[in-house]
Coordinates of C-alpha atoms and ligand atoms in Angstrom, one line a residue:
X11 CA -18.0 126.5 11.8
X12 CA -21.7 126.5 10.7
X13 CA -24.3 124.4 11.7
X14 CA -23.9 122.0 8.8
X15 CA -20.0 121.5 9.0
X16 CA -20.5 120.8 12.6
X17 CA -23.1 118.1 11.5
X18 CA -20.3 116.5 9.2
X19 CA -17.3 116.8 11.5
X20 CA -19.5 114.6 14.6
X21 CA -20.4 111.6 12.0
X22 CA -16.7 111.8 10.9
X23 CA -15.7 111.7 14.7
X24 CA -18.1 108.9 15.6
X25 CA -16.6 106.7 12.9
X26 CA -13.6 107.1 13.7
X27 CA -14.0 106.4 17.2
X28 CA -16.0 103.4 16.5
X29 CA -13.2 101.9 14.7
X30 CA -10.5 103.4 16.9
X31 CA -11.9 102.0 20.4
X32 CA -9.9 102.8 23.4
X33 CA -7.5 105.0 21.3
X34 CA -8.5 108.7 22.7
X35 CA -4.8 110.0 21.5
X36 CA -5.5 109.1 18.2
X37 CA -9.1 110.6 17.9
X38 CA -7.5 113.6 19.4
X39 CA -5.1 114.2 16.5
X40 CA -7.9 113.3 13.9
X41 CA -10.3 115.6 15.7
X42 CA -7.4 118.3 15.2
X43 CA -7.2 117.8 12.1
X44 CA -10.7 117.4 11.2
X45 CA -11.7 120.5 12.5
X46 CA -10.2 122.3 9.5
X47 CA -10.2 119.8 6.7
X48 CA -14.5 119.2 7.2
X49 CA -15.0 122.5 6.4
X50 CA -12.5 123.2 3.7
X51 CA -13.5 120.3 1.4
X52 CA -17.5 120.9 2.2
X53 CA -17.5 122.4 -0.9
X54 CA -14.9 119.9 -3.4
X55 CA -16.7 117.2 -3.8
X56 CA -14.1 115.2 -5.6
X57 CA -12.0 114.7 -1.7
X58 CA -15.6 113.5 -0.8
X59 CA -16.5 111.0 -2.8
X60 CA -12.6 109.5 -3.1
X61 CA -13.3 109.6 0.6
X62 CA -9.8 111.2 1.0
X63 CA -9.9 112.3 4.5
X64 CA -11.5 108.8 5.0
X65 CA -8.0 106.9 4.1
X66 CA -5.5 109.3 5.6
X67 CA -6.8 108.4 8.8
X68 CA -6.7 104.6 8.0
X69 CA -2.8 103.3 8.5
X70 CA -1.5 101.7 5.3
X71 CA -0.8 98.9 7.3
X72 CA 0.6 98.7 11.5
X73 CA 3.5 95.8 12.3
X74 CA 3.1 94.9 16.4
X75 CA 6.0 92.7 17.0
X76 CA 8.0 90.5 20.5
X77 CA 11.1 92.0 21.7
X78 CA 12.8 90.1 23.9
X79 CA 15.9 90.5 25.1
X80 CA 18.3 89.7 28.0
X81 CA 19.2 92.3 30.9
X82 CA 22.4 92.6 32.9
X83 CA 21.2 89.9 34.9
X84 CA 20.7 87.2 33.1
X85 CA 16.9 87.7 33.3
X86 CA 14.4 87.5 29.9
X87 CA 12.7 90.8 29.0
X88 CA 9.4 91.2 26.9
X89 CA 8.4 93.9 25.5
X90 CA 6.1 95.0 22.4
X91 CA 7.4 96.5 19.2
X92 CA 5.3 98.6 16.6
X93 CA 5.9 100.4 13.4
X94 CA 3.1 102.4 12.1
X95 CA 3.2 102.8 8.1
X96 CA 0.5 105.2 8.2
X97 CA 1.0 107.0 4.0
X98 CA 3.3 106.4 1.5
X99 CA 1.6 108.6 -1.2
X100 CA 4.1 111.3 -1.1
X101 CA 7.6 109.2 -0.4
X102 CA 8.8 106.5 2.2
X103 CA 7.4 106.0 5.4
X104 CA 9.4 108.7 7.8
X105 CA 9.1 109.3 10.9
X106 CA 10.7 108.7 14.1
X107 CA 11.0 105.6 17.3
X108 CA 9.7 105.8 20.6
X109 CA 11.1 104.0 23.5
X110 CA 8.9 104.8 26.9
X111 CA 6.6 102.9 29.0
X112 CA 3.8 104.9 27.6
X113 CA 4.1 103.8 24.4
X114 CA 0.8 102.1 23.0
X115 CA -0.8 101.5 19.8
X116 CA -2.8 105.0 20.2
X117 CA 0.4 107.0 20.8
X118 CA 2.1 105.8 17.7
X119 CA -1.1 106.2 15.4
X120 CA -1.5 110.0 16.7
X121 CA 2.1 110.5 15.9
X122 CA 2.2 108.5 12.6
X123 CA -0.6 110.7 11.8
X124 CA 0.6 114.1 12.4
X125 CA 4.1 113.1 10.5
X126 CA 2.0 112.7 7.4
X127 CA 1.0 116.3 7.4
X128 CA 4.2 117.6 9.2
X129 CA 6.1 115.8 6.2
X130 CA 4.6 116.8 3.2
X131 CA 5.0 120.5 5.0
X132 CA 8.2 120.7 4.6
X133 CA 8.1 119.8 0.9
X134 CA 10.3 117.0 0.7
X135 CA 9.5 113.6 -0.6
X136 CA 8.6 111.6 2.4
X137 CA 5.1 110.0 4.2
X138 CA 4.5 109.4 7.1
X139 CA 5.3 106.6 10.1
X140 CA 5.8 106.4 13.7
X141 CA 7.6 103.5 15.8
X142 CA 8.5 102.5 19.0
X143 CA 8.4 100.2 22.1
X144 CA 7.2 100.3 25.8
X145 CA 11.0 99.7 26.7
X146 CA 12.3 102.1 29.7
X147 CA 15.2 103.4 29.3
X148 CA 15.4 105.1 32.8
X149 CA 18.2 102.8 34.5
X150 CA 19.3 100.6 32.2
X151 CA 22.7 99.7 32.1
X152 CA 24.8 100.9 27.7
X153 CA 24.5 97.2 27.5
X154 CA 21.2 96.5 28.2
X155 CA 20.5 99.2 25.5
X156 CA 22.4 97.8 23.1
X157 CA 20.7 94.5 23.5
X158 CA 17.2 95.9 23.7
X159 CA 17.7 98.1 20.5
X160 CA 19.3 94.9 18.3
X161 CA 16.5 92.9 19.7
X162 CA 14.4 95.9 18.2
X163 CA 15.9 95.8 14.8
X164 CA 16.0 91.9 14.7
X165 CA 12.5 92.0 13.5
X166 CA 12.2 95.8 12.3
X167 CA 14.8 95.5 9.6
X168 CA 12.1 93.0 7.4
X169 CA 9.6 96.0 7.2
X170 CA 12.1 99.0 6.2
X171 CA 14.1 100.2 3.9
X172 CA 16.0 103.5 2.3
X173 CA 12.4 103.2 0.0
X174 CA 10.4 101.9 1.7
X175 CA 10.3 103.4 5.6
X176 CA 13.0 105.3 6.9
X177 CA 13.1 105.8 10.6
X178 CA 14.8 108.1 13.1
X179 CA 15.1 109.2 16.9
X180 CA 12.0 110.6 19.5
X181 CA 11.5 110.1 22.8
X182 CA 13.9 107.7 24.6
X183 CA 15.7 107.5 21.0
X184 CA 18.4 109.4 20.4
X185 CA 22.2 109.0 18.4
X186 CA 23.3 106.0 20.3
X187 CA 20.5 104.2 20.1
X188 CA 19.8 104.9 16.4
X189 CA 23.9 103.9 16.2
X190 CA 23.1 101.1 17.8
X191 CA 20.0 100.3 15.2
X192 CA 21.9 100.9 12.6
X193 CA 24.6 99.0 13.4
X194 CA 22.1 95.6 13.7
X195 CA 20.5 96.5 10.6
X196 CA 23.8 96.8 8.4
X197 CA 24.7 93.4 9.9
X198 CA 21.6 91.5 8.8
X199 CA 20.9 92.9 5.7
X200 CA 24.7 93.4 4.6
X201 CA 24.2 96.5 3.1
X202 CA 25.4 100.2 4.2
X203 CA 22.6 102.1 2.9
X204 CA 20.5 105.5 4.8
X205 CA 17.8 103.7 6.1
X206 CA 17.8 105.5 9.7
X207 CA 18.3 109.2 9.9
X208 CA 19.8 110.8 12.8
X209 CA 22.8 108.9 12.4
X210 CA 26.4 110.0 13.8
X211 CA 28.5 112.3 10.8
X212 CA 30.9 109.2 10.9
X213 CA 28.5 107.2 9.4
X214 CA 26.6 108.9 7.0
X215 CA 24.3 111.5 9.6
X216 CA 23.7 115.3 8.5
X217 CA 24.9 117.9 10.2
X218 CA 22.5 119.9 12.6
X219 CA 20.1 117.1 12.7
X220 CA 20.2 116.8 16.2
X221 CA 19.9 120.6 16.9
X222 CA 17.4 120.5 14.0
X223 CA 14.1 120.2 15.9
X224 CA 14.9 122.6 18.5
X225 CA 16.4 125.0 16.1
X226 CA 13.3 125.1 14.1
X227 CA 11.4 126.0 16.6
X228 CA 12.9 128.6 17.3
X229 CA 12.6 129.9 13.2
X230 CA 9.3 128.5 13.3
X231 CA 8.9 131.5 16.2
X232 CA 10.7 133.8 14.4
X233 CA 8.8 134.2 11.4
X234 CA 5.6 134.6 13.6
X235 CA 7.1 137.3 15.2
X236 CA 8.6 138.9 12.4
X237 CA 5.3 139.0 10.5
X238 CA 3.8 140.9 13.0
X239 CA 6.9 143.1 13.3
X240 CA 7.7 141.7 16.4
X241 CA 11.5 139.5 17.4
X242 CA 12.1 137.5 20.0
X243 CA 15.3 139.5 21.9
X244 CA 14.3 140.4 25.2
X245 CA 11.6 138.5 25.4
X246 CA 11.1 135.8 28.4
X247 CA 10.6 132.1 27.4
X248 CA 10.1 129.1 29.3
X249 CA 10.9 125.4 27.9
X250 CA 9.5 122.0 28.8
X251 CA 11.7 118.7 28.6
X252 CA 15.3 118.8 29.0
X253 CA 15.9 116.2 26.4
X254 CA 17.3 116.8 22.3
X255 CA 14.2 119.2 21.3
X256 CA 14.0 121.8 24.6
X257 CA 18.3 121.6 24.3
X258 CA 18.9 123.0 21.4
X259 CA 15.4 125.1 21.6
X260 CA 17.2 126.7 24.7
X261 CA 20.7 126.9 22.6
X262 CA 19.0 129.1 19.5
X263 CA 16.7 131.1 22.0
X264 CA 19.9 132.5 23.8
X265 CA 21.6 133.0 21.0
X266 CA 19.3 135.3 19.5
X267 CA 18.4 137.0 22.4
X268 CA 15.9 135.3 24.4
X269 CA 15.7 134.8 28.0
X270 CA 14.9 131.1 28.7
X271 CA 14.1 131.1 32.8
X272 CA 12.6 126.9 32.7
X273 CA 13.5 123.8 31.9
X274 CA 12.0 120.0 32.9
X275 CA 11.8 116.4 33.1
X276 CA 8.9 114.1 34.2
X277 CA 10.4 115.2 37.9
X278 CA 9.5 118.7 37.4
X279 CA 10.5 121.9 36.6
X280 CA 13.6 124.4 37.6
X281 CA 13.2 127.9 37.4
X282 CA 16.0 130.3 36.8
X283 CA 14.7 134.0 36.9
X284 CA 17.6 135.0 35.7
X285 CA 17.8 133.4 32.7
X286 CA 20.3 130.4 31.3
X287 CA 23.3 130.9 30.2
X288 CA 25.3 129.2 27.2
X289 CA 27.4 127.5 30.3
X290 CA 24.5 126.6 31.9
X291 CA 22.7 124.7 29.1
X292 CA 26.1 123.1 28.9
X293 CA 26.1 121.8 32.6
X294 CA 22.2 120.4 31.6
X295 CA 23.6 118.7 28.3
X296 CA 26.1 117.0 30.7
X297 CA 23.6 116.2 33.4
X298 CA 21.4 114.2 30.6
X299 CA 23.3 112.8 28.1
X300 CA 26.2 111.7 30.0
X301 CA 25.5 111.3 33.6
X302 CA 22.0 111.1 32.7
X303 CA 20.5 113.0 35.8
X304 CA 17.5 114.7 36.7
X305 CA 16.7 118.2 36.4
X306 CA 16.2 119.1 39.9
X307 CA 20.5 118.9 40.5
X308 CA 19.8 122.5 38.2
X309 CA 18.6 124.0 41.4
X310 CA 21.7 122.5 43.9
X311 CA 24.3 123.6 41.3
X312 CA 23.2 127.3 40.7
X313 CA 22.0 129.5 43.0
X314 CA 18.7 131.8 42.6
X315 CA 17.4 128.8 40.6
X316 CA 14.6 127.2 42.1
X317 CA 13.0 123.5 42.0
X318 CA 9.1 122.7 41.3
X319 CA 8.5 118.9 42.0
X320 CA 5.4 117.4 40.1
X321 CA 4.8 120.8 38.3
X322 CA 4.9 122.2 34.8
X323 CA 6.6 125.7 34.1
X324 CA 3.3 127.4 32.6
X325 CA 2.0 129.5 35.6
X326 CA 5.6 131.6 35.2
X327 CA 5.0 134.7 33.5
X328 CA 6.5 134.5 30.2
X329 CA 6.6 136.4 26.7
X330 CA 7.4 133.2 24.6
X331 CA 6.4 129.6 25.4
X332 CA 8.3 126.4 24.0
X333 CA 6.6 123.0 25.0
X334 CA 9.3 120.1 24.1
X335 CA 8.3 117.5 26.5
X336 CA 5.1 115.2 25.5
X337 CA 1.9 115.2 24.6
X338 CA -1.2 116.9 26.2
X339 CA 1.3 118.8 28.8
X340 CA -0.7 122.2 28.5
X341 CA -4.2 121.6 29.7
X342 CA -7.0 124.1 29.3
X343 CA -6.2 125.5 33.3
X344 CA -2.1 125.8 32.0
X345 CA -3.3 127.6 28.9
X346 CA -5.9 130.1 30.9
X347 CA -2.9 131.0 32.8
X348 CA -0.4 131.6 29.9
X349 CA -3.0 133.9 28.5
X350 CA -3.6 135.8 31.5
X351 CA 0.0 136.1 32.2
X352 CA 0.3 137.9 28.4
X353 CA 2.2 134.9 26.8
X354 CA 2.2 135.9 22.9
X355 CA 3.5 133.4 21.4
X356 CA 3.7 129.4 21.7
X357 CA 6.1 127.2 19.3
X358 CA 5.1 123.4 19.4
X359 CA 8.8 121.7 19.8
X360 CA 6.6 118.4 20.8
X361 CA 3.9 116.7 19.1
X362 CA 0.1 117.7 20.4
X363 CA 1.5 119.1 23.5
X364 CA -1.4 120.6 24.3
X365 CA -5.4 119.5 24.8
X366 CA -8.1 120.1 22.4
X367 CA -9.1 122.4 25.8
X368 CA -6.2 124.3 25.9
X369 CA -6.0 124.6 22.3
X370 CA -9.5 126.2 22.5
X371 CA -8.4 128.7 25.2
X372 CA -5.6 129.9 23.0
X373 CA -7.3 131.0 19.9
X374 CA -10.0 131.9 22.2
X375 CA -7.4 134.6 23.4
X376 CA -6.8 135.8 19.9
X377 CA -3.6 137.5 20.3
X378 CA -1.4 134.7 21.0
X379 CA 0.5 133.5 18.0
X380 CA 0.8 129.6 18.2
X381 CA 2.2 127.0 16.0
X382 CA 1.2 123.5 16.2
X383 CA 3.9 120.9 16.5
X384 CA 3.3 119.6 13.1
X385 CA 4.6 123.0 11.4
X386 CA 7.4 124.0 14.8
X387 CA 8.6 121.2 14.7
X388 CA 9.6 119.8 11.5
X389 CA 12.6 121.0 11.1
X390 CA 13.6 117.1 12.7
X391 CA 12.0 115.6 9.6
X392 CA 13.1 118.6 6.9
X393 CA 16.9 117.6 8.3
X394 CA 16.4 114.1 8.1
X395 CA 15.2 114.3 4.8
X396 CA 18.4 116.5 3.9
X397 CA 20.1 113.1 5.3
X398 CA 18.1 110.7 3.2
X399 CA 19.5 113.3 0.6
X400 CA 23.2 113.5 1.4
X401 CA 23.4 109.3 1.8
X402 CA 21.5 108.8 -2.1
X403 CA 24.2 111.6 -3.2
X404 CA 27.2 110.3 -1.3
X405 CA 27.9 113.4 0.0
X406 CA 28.0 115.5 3.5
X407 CA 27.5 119.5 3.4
X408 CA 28.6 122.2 5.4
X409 CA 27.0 123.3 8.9
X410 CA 26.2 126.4 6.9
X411 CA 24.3 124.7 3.7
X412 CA 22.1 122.2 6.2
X413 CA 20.9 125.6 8.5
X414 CA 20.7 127.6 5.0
X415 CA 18.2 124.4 4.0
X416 CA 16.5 123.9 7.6
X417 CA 15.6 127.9 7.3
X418 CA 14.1 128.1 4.2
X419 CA 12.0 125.3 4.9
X420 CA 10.3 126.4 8.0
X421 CA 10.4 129.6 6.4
X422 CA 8.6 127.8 3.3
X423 CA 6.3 126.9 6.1
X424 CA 5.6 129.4 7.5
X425 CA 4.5 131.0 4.5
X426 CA 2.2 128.0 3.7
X427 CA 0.6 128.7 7.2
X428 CA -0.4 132.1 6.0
X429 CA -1.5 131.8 2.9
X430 CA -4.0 129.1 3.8
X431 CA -4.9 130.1 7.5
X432 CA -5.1 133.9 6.9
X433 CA -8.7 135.2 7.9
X434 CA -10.3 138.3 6.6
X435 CA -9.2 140.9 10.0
X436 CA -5.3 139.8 9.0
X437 CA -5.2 137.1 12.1
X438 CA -3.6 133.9 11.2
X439 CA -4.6 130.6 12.7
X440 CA -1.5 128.8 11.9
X441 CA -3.2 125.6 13.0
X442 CA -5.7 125.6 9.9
X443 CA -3.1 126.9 7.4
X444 CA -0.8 123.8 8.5
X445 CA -3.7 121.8 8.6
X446 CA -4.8 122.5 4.9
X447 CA -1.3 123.2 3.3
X448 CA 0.1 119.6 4.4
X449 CA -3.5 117.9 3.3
X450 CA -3.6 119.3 0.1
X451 CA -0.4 117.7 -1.1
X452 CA -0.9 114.3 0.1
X453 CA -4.3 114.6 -1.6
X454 CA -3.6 115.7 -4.4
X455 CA -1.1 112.3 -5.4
X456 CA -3.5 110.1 -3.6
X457 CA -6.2 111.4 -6.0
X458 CA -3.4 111.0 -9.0
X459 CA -3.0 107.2 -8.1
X460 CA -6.8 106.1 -8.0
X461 CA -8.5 104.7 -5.3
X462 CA -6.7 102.1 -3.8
Ligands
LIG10 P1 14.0 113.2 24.7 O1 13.8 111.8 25.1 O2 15.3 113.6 24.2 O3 13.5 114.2 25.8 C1 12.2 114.2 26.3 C2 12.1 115.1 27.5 O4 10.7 115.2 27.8 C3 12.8 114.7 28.7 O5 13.3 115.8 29.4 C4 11.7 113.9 29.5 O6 11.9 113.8 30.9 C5 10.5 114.8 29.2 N1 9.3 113.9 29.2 C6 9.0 112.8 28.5 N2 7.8 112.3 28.8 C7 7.4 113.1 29.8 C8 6.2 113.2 30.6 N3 5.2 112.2 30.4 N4 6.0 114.2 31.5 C9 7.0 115.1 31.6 N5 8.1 115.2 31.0 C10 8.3 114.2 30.0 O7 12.9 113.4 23.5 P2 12.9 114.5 22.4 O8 13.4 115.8 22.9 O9 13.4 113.9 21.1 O10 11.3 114.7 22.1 C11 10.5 115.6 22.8 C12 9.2 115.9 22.1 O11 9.5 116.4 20.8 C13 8.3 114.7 21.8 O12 7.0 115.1 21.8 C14 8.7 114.3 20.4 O13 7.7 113.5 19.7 C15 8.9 115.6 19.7 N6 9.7 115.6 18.5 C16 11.0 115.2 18.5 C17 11.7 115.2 17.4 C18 13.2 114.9 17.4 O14 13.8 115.1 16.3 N7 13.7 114.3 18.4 C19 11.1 115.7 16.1 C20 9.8 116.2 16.2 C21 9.1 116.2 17.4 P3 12.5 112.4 31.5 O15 13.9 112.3 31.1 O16 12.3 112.6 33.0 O17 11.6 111.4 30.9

């Protein structure tokens, strides 16, 4: 970046931060994106003077709400709702919930932010949105999540709509609690219409949506690979999270050959050197979404497996590497030591899972191929938007048709990637070509409407 762009990206960082106080995950995923987009339109002046870059980073509106509800003891809970409506210019507001204790206003604005370029990505008609609560879900009894997510919908319902915003899961969200969602919603608005994704087939949900993240991360890796004549059989790949994205990550990688050796919670890590099994993942898909366990029983259950309290899986030696846990969970130390260990490639099942630090160390490194979350991991959104799809057509495809869909589209990514983060030596910084591709579309209709 040359002296001049450098100059341009700092004022556009200081405003931001000056009107974003206190909201450092937020100028984090601005700052990502920034990086790119500064330079690129230097010389359009039209994005300038609309101030396009300006208003992306400027939520249409955000909706902070009470949820209160009662717990298994008769007790009165509080907690805060929000829904960020972050840009409508290319379709409804989409994007997914968040229920964990970490949930703030910054977290939701990074990841209402990022959805606006992962979802014009993908090419389907949808903005961008992000929602959630600081509700726990860690101990609660099914009833007390039933409660908690009606109480949720109580006041969410008045802002969405098939539309107008169309949510889905994330952290802390998954089928039963978007069944549950759903289920209030239909009630209060008396009307059976797709205005959550990630529903159960019975009731209008798509198949492969909830292998859809994980799976595309896995294509998302593919590609990479195969563009540099490379696969991903053989090679040695560890997984963060042990939730619905690092699952189903895990399922594609051993189908196609790879050897997944870690998997984690917020406890830490287990590490299998021998590499998980299709039985194996079974046992963990038991262990969390029924008995909803930790991850350290892995290492009591199966012997040669090993337990890591308090620590990420990144100092293993690895081929591949999959975060699908949270944000910021490769730091610049983690990344030095994926590097050194010969890690070539990284697929982004979370969002910003790693630091503007590590991110540095990465394509420092040159040789590592690494996706950011916002391409790896929309196949979530692609598939939900193949709901939105199948509930406006009244109609439910094939296993087959929705993986046909999901591939093309992160293949269609993919290629997007390239053609706009290609440098002249052939090496492609996939983070720029997402960067650019997924602005350029929103831009271009928020240019067509006026300024407004
Ligand atoms: P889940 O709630 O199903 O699983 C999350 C996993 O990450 C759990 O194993 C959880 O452990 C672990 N985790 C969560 N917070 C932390 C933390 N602070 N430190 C360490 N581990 C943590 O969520 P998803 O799998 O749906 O989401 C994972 C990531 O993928 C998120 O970044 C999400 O935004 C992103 N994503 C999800 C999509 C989807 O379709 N679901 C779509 C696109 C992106 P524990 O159980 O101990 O909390």
């Amino acid at each position: 970046m040359n002296a001049q762009h450098a100059d341009a990206l700092q004022s556009f960082m200081e405003e931001i931060e000056r009107r974003n106080p206190g909201e450092p995950e937020f100028a984090q995923a601005v700052h990502e994106v920034a990086m790119d987009i500064v330079p690129y339109i230097a010389d359009k002046p039209v994005y300038q003077e609309l101030k396009i870059l300006e208003r992306m980073a400027e939520p249409d509106r955000i909706v902070t709400f009470r949820v209160v509800w009662e717990n298994d003891h008769g007790e009165i809970c509080v907690n805060r709702g929000f829904r960020v409506q972050q840009n409508n210019a290319i379709g409804p507001y989409k994007g997914g919930i968040r229920f964990h204790p970490s949930v703030n206003q910054s977290v939701l604005k990074f990841l209402a932010f990022e959805q606006v370029f992962k979802n014009s990505l993908t090419g389907l008609p949808m903005g961008g949105g992000k929602g959630g609560a600081d509700f726990d879900p860690k101990g609660k009894s099914e009833r007390e999540i039933m409660r908690f997510c009606q109480a949720f919908m109580t006041e969410l319902y008045k802002h969405i709509g098939p539309n107008t915003d169309v949510p889905a899961g994330d952290i802390g969200v998954g089928g039963r609690e978007v069944g549950y969602m759903f289920g209030q919603y239909k009630r209060i608005v008396n009307r059976f219409e797709g205005v959550l994704t990630g529903k159960s087939l019975e009731f209008g949900g798509s198949r492969i949506r909830a292998e859809a993240t994980g799976y595309g991360a896995v294509y998302m890796m593919e590609e990479m690979l195969s563009h540099h004549k490379e696969s991903i059989e053989g090679k040695t790949c560890l997984l963060s999270g042990a939730g619905n994205v690092a699952t189903y990550c895990a399922e594609k990688l051993i189908g196609m050959g790879g050897k997944v050796v870690t998997m984690s919670d917020s406890g830490g890590f287990i590490h299998d050197p021998g590499g998980l099994t299709h039985e194996k993942l079974q046992w963990i898909m038991e262990l969390k979404n029924r008995r909803r366990g930790r991850i350290e029983e892995y290492a009591r259950e199966f012997s040669g497996a090993t337990f890591h309290a308090d620590e990420r899986p990144w100092k293993v030696p690895c081929d591949l590497a999959f975060p699908c846990a949270t944000q910021n969970e490769i730091t610049a130390d983690d990344a030095r030591q994926l590097v050194e260990n010969g890690c070539r490639g990284i697929s982004e099942g979370a969002n910003m899972p790693a630091t503007t630090e590590a991110i540095r160390v990465i394509q420092g490194a040159k040789n590592v191929l690494h996706a950011p979350g916002k391409a790896a991991n929309a196949g979530g959104v692609a598939v939900s938007g193949l709901e939105m799809s199948q509930n406006s057509l009244r109609l439910q495809w094939s296993r087959a048709e929705v993986d046909q869909h999901l591939r093309s589209i992160i293949r269609g990514i993919h290629d997007q990637c390239v053609e706009f983060g290609t440098a002249a030596d052939g090496h492609v910084d996939y983070f720029k070509g997402a960067n650019i591709a997924g602005f350029n579309k929103v831009a271009a209709a928020m240019i067509a409407y006026g300024v407004m």
